[in-house]
Coordinates of C-alpha atoms in Angstrom, one line a residue:
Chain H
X1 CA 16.1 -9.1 -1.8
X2 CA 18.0 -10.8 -5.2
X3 CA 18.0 -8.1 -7.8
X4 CA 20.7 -9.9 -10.3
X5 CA 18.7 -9.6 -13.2
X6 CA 21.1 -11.7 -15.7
X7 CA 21.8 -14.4 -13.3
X8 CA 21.0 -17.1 -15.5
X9 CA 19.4 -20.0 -13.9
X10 CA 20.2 -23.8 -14.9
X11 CA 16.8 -24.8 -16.1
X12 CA 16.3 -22.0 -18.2
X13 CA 19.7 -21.7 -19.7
X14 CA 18.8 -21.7 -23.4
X15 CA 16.5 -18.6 -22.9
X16 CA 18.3 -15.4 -23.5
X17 CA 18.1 -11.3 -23.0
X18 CA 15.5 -11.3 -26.1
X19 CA 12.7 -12.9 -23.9
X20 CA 13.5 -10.9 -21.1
X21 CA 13.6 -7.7 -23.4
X22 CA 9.7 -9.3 -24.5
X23 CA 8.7 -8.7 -21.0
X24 CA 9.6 -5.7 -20.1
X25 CA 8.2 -4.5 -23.1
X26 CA 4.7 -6.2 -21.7
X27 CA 5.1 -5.0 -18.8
X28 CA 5.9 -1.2 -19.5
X29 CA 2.7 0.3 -21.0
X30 CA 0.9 -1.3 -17.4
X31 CA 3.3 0.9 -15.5
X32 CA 3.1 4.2 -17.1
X33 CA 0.1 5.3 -14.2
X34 CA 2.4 4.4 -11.7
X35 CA 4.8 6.2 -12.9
X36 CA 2.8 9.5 -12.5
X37 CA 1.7 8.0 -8.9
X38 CA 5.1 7.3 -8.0
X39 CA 6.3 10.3 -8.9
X40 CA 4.2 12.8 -7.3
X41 CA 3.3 10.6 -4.2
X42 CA 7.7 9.8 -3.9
X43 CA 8.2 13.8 -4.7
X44 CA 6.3 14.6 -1.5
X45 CA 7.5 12.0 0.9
X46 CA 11.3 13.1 -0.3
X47 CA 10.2 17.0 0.6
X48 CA 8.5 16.0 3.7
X49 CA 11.6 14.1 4.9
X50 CA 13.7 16.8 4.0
X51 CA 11.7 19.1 5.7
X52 CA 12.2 16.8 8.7
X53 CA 15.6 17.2 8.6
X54 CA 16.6 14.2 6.7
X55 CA 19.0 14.4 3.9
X56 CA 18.5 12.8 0.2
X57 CA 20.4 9.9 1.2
X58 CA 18.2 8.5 4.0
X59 CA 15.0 9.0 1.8
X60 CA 17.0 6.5 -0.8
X61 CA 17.7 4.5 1.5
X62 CA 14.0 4.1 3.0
X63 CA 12.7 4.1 -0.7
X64 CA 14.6 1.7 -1.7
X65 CA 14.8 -1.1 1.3
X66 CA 11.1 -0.7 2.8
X67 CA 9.6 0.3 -0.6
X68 CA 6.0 1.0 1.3
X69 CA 4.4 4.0 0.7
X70 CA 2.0 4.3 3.5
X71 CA 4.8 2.6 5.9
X72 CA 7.2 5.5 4.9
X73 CA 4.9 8.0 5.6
X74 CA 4.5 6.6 8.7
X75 CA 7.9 6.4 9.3
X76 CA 8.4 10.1 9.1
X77 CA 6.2 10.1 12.3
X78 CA 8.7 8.2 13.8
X79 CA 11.7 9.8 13.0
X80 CA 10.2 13.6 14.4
X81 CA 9.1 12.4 17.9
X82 CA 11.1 10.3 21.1
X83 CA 12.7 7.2 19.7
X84 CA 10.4 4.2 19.9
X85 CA 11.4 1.0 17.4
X86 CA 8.8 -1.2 19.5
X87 CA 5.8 0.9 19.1
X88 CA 7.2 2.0 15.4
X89 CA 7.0 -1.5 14.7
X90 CA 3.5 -2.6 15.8
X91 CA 2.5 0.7 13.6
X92 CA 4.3 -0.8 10.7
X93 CA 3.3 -3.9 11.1
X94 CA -0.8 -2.6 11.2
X95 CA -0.3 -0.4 8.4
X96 CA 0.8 -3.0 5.8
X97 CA -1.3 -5.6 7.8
X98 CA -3.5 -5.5 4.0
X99 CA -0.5 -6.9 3.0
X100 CA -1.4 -10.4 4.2
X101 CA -4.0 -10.0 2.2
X102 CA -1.8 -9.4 -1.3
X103 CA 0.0 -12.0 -0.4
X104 CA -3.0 -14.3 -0.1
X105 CA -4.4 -13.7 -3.0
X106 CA -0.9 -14.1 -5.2
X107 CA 0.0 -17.6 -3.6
X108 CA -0.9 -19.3 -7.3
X109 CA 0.7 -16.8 -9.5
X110 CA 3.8 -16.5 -7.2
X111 CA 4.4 -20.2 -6.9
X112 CA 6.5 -21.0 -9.8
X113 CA 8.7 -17.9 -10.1
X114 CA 11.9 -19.9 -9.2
X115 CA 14.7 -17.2 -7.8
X116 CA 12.3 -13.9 -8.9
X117 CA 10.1 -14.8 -5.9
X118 CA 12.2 -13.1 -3.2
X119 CA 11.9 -10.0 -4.9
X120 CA 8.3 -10.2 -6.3
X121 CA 7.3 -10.3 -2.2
X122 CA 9.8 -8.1 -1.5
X123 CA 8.0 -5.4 -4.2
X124 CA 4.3 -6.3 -3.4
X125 CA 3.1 -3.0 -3.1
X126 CA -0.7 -1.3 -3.1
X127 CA -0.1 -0.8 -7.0
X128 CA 2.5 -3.4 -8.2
X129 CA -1.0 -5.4 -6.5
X130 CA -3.2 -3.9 -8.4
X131 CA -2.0 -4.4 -11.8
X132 CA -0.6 -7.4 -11.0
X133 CA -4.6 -8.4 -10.1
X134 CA -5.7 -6.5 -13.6
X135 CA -3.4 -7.8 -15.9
X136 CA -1.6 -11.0 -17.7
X137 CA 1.2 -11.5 -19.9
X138 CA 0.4 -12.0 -23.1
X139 CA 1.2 -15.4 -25.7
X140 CA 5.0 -16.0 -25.6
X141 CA 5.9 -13.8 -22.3
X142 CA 7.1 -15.4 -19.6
X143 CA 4.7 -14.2 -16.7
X144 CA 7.3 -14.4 -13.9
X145 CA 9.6 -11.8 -15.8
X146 CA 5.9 -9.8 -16.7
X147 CA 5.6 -9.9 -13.0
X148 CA 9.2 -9.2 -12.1
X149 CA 9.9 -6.0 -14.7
X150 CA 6.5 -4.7 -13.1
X151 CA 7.7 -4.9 -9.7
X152 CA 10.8 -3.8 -10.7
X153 CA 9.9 0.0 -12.5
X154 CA 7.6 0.2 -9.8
X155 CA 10.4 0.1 -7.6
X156 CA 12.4 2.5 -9.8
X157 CA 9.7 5.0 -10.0
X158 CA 9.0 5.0 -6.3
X159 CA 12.7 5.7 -5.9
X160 CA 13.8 8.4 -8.4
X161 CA 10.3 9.9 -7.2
X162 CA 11.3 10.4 -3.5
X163 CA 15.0 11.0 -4.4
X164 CA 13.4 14.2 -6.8
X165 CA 11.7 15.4 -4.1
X166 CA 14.7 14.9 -1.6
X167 CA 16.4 17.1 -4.0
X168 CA 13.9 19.5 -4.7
X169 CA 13.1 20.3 -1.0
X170 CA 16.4 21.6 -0.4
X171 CA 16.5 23.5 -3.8
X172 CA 13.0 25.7 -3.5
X173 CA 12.1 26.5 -0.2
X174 CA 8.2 26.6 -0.1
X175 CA 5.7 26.6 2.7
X176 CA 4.7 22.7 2.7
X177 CA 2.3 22.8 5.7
X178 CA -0.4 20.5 5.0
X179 CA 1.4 18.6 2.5
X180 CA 0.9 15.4 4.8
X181 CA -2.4 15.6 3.4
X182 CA -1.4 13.8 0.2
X183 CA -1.5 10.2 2.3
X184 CA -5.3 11.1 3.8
X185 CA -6.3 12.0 -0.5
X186 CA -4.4 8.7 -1.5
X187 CA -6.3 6.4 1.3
X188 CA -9.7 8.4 0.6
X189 CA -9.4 7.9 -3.2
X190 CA -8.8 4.6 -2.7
X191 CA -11.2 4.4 -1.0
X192 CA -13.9 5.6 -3.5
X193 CA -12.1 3.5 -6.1
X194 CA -13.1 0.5 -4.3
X195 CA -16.8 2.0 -3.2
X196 CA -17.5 2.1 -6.8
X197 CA -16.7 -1.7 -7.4
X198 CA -20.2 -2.8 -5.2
X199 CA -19.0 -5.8 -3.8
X200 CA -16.9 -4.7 -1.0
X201 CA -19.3 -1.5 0.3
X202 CA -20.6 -3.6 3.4
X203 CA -16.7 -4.4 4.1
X204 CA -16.0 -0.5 3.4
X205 CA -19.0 0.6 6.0
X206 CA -17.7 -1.9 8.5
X207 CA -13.7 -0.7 8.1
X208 CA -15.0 2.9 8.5
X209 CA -17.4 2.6 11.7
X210 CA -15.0 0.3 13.2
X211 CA -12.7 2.9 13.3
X212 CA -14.8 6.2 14.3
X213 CA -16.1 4.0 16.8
X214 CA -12.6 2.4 18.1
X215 CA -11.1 6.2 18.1
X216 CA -13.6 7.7 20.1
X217 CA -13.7 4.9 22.5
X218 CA -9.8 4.2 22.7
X219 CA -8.5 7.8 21.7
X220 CA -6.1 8.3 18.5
X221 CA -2.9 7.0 20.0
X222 CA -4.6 3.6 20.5
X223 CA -7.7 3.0 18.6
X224 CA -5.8 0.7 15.6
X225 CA -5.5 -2.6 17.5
X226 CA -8.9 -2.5 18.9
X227 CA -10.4 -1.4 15.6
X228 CA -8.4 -3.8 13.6
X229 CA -9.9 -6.7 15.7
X230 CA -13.8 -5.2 15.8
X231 CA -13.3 -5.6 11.8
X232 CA -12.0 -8.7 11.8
X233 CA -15.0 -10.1 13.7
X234 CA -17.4 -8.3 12.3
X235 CA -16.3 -9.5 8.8
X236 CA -16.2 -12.9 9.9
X237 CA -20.1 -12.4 11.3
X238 CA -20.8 -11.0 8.1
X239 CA -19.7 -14.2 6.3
X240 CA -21.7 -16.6 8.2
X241 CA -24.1 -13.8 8.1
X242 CA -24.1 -14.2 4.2
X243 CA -23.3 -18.3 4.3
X244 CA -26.6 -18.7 6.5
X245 CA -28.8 -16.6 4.0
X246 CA -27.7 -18.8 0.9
X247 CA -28.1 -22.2 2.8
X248 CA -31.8 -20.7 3.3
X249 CA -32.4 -19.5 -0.3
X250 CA -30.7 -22.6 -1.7
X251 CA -32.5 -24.8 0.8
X252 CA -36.2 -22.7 0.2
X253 CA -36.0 -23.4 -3.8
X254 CA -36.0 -27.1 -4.8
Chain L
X1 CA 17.3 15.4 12.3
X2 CA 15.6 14.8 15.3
X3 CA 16.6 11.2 16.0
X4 CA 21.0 10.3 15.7
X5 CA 21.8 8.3 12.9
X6 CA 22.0 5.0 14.5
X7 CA 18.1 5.5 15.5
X8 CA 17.6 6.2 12.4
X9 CA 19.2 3.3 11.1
X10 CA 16.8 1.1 13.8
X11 CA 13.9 2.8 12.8
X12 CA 14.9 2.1 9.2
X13 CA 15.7 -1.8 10.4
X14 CA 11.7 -1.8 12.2
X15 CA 9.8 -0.3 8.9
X16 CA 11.7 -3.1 6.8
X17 CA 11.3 -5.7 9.5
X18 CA 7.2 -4.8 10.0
X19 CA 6.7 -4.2 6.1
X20 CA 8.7 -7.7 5.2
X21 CA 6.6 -9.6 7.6
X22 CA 3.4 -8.6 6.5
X23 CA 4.4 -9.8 2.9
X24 CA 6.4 -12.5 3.2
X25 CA 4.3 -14.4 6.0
X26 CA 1.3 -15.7 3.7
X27 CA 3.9 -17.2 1.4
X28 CA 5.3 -18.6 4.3
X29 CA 2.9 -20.5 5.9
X30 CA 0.5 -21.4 2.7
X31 CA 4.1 -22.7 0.9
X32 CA 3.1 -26.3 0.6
X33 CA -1.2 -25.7 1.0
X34 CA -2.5 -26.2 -2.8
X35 CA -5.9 -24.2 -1.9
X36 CA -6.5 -21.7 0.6
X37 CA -8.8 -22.1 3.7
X38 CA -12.1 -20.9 2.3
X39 CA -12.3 -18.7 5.4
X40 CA -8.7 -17.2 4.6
X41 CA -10.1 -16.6 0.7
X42 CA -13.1 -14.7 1.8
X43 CA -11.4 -12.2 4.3
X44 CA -8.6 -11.7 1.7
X45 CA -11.5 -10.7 -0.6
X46 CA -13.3 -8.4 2.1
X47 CA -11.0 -7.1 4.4
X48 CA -8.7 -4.6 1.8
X49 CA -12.0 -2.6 1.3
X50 CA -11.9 -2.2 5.2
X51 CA -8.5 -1.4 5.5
X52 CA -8.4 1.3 3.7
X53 CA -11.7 2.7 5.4
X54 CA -9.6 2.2 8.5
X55 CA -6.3 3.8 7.2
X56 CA -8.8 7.2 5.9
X57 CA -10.2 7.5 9.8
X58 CA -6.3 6.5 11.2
X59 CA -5.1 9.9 8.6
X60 CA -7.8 11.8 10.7
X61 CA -7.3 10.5 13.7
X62 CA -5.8 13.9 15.3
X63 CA -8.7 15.9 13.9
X64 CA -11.1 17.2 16.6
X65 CA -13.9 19.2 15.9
X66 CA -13.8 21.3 18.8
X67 CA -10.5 22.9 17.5
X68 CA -10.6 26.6 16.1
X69 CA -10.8 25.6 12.7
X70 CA -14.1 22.5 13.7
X71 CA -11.8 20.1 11.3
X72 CA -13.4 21.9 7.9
X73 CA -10.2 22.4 6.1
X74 CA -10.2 18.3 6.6
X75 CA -13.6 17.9 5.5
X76 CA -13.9 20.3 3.0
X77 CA -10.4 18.4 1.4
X78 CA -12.1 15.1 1.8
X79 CA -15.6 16.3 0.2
X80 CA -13.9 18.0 -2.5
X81 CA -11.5 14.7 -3.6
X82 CA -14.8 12.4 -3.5
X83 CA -16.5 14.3 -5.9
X84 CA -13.4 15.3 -8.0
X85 CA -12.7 11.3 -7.5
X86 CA -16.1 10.6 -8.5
X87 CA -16.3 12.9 -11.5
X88 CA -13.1 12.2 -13.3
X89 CA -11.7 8.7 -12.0
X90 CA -8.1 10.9 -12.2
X91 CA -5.9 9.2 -9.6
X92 CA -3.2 11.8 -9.8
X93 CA -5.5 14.5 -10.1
X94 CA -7.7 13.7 -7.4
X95 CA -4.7 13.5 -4.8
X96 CA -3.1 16.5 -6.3
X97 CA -6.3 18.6 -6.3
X98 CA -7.0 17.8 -2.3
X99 CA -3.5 17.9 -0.9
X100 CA -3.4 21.2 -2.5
X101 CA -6.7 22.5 -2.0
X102 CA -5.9 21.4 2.1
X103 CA -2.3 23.3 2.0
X104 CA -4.1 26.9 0.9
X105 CA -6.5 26.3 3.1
X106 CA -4.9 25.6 6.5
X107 CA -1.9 28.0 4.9
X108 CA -4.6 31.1 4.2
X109 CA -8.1 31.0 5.3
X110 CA -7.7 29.0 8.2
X111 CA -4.0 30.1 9.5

C-alpha cells in the first residue's frame, strides 16, 4: 500500500508535478458519480457502525485499509455477533471473490505501472473497476497516473463518506432500522445495470438460481460455498455449451 | 462494541487479508503469462454478472416468507428499485429511493 505520491522515480525523473497535475485533471470529471455513490453508500456504513457501537475512528480505519464496500458491510456482521476471524475470512474472501475477476481483466493495463501498481490493486474496487473498464486517458496523459488519481479520489470519497456518517450518527439520533437495506438496493441495481447490457443475462439467471436453489438446499448460514461452485460449473457447461454450437454452425456453412 | 478492541483489530486484519487476496492473486500468478487462458478470459467475462445475482439472494438470505410480514417489505423494496432502476438509470437515486422506501416500511406499516 505505497501512497507517496511525489516519490519521484529514476526513469521518469525529468517529468514533473505539471503532468501529474494533467492527470488528475483527466481523471476528475470520471469520478464525480462516485463521489455521490461514495458518499451516500460511506454515509450509511459510518451510521451503521456507529450504531453498532463503533466509534469514528474504527470506521476510518476500515475505510481506509480494506477499502471494500460490500466487504465492510460484511464486516459489521462480524463485529455484532461471537468472534470468528476464520469463518469472517472465508466470508471475505467469497464476497470480493469477483475480485479475481477485476483483476483478470486489468492484467494488460496494470502491467507497466512501475511503483503505482501496489496501490492500483490495492484500490480495485466495484467502481474504480468500472470506470477504469469505460474510460482512457486522453493524448499526452500518462495512463498510469489516469489510473492512479482515479483510484486514489475513489479512495478519498469512500473515506470522508464513512467518516461523515461516523460523525453524523452520533450527532442526530434517528431510527435507522432497515438501513442495511442500502447493500441489497446497491447489489440489485447492479444487478439490472448489468441485465440491460444483454450479454451476460444467461450468466445473471445462472448466478441467481444457483443461489435460491443452494439456500434452500444448504440453509442461509451455508449456501455461498455450494452456490459459488454450482455457478462455476454451470458457467463452464455453458461455455462448451456455446463453443459446441459455433463448431456446428461454423462447420454447417462452407 | 460488542467485540474488545484487539478482536476488532483481528477482524479488521481478516477483511484486509480476504479483500487483498482476492485482488492481488490474478496479478500474482498471471505476472509473467503474456495472454490469459482462454478459459480464464471467458469466466472473467461471465462470472461478475453471476456474482452479483448471487450477492442479491446472499442480502436476502435471512428472508422467509413464512414470517409475519411473508418478506413483502423486501419484495416490495426490490420491485420498486427495478422499475425506479429501469425508468431513470439514477444509481444514487435508485439506492436511496429503496433503502428508504424499506426503512418506512419495516419502521410503520410492517412494525
Amino acid at each position: 500500500m505505497t501512497m507517496n505520491i511525489d516519490d519521484p522515480q529514476p526513469a521518469t525523473k525529468t517529468e514533473k508535478a505539471p503532468k501529474k497535475m494533467d492527470a488528475l485533471k483527466a481523471a476528475f470529471p470520471h469520478t464525480i458519480p462516485v463521489f455521490t455513490g461514495f458518499t451516500f453508500l460511506g454515509l450509511a456504513y459510518g451510521i451503521l457502525m456507529y450504531k453498532s457501537g463503533y466509534g469514528v475512528g474504527w470506521t476510518f480505519l476500515f475505510s481506509l485499509l480494506v477499502f471494500a464496500g460490500s466487504g465492510q458491510y460484511l464486516a459489521i456482521t462480524f463485529l455484532t455477533t461471537v468472534f470468528n476471524p476464520l469463518h469472517a475470512l472465508l466470508m471475505t474472501l467469497m464476497i470480493n471473490a469477483r475480485h479475481l475477476f477485476y483483476g483478470i481483466s486489468m492484467l494488460e493495463r496494470y502491467r507497466n505501472t512501475g511503483k503505482l501498481k501496489p496501490y492500483l490493486i490495492f484500490g480495485l474496487c466495484d467502481e474504480t473497476f468500472s470506470i477504469a473498464c469505460t474510460t482512457k486517458a486522453q493524448e499526452g496523459v500518462e495512463d498510469r497516473w489516469f489510473l492512479f488519481f482515479i483510484t486514489l479520489l475513489d479512495h478519498m470519497y469512500w473515506i470522508f463518506g464513512s467518516v461523515l456518517g461516523g460523525l453524523l450518527g452520533a450527532a442526530i439520533p434517528f431510527n435507522t432500522t432497515g438501513l442495511d437495506f442500502v447493500l441489497t438496493a446497491l447489489f440489485t441495481v447492479i444487478f439490472v445495470d448489468q441485465w440491460k447490457k444483454q450479454g451476460g443475462r444467461r450468466s445473471a439467471a445462472i448466478g441467481i438460481l444457483s443461489s435460491v436453489a443452494s439456500l434452500l438446499v444448504f440453509g442461509p448460514d451455508g449456501f455461498l460455498l455450494p452456490a459459488m461452485a454450482v455457478i462455476l460449473v454451470a458457467l463452464s457447461l455453458l461455455r462448451l455449451y456455446d463453443k459446441s454450437r459455433k463448431n456446428i454452425i461454423e462447420e454447417s456453412t462452407p | 462494541m460488542t467485540l474488545t478492541p484487539l478482536q476488532t483489530l483481528a477482524i479488521i486484519g481478516t477483511a484486509i487479508a480476504g479483500t487483498m487476496f482476492t485482488r492481488f492473486l490474478p496479478f500474482f500468478l498471471f505476472r509473467k503469462a503474456k495472454s490469459n487462458h482462454p478459459y480464464i478470459t471467458d469466466l472473467g467475462r461471465l462470472l461478475p454478472y453471476a456474482v452479483i445475482g448471487m450477492l442479491v439472494v446472499y442480502c436476502l438470505r435471512n428472508v422467509r416468507f413464512d414470517s409475519p410480514t411473508h418478506g413483502l417489505p423486501e419484495g416490495i423494496a426490490i420491485v420498486s428499485i427495478v422499475i425506479l432502476h429501469y425508468w431513470k438509470e439514477n444509481t444514487l437515486l435508485s439506492i436511496g429511493v429503496g433503502t428508504g422506501l424499506y426503512m418506512v416500511l419495516i419502521q410503520t406499516v410492517f412494525a
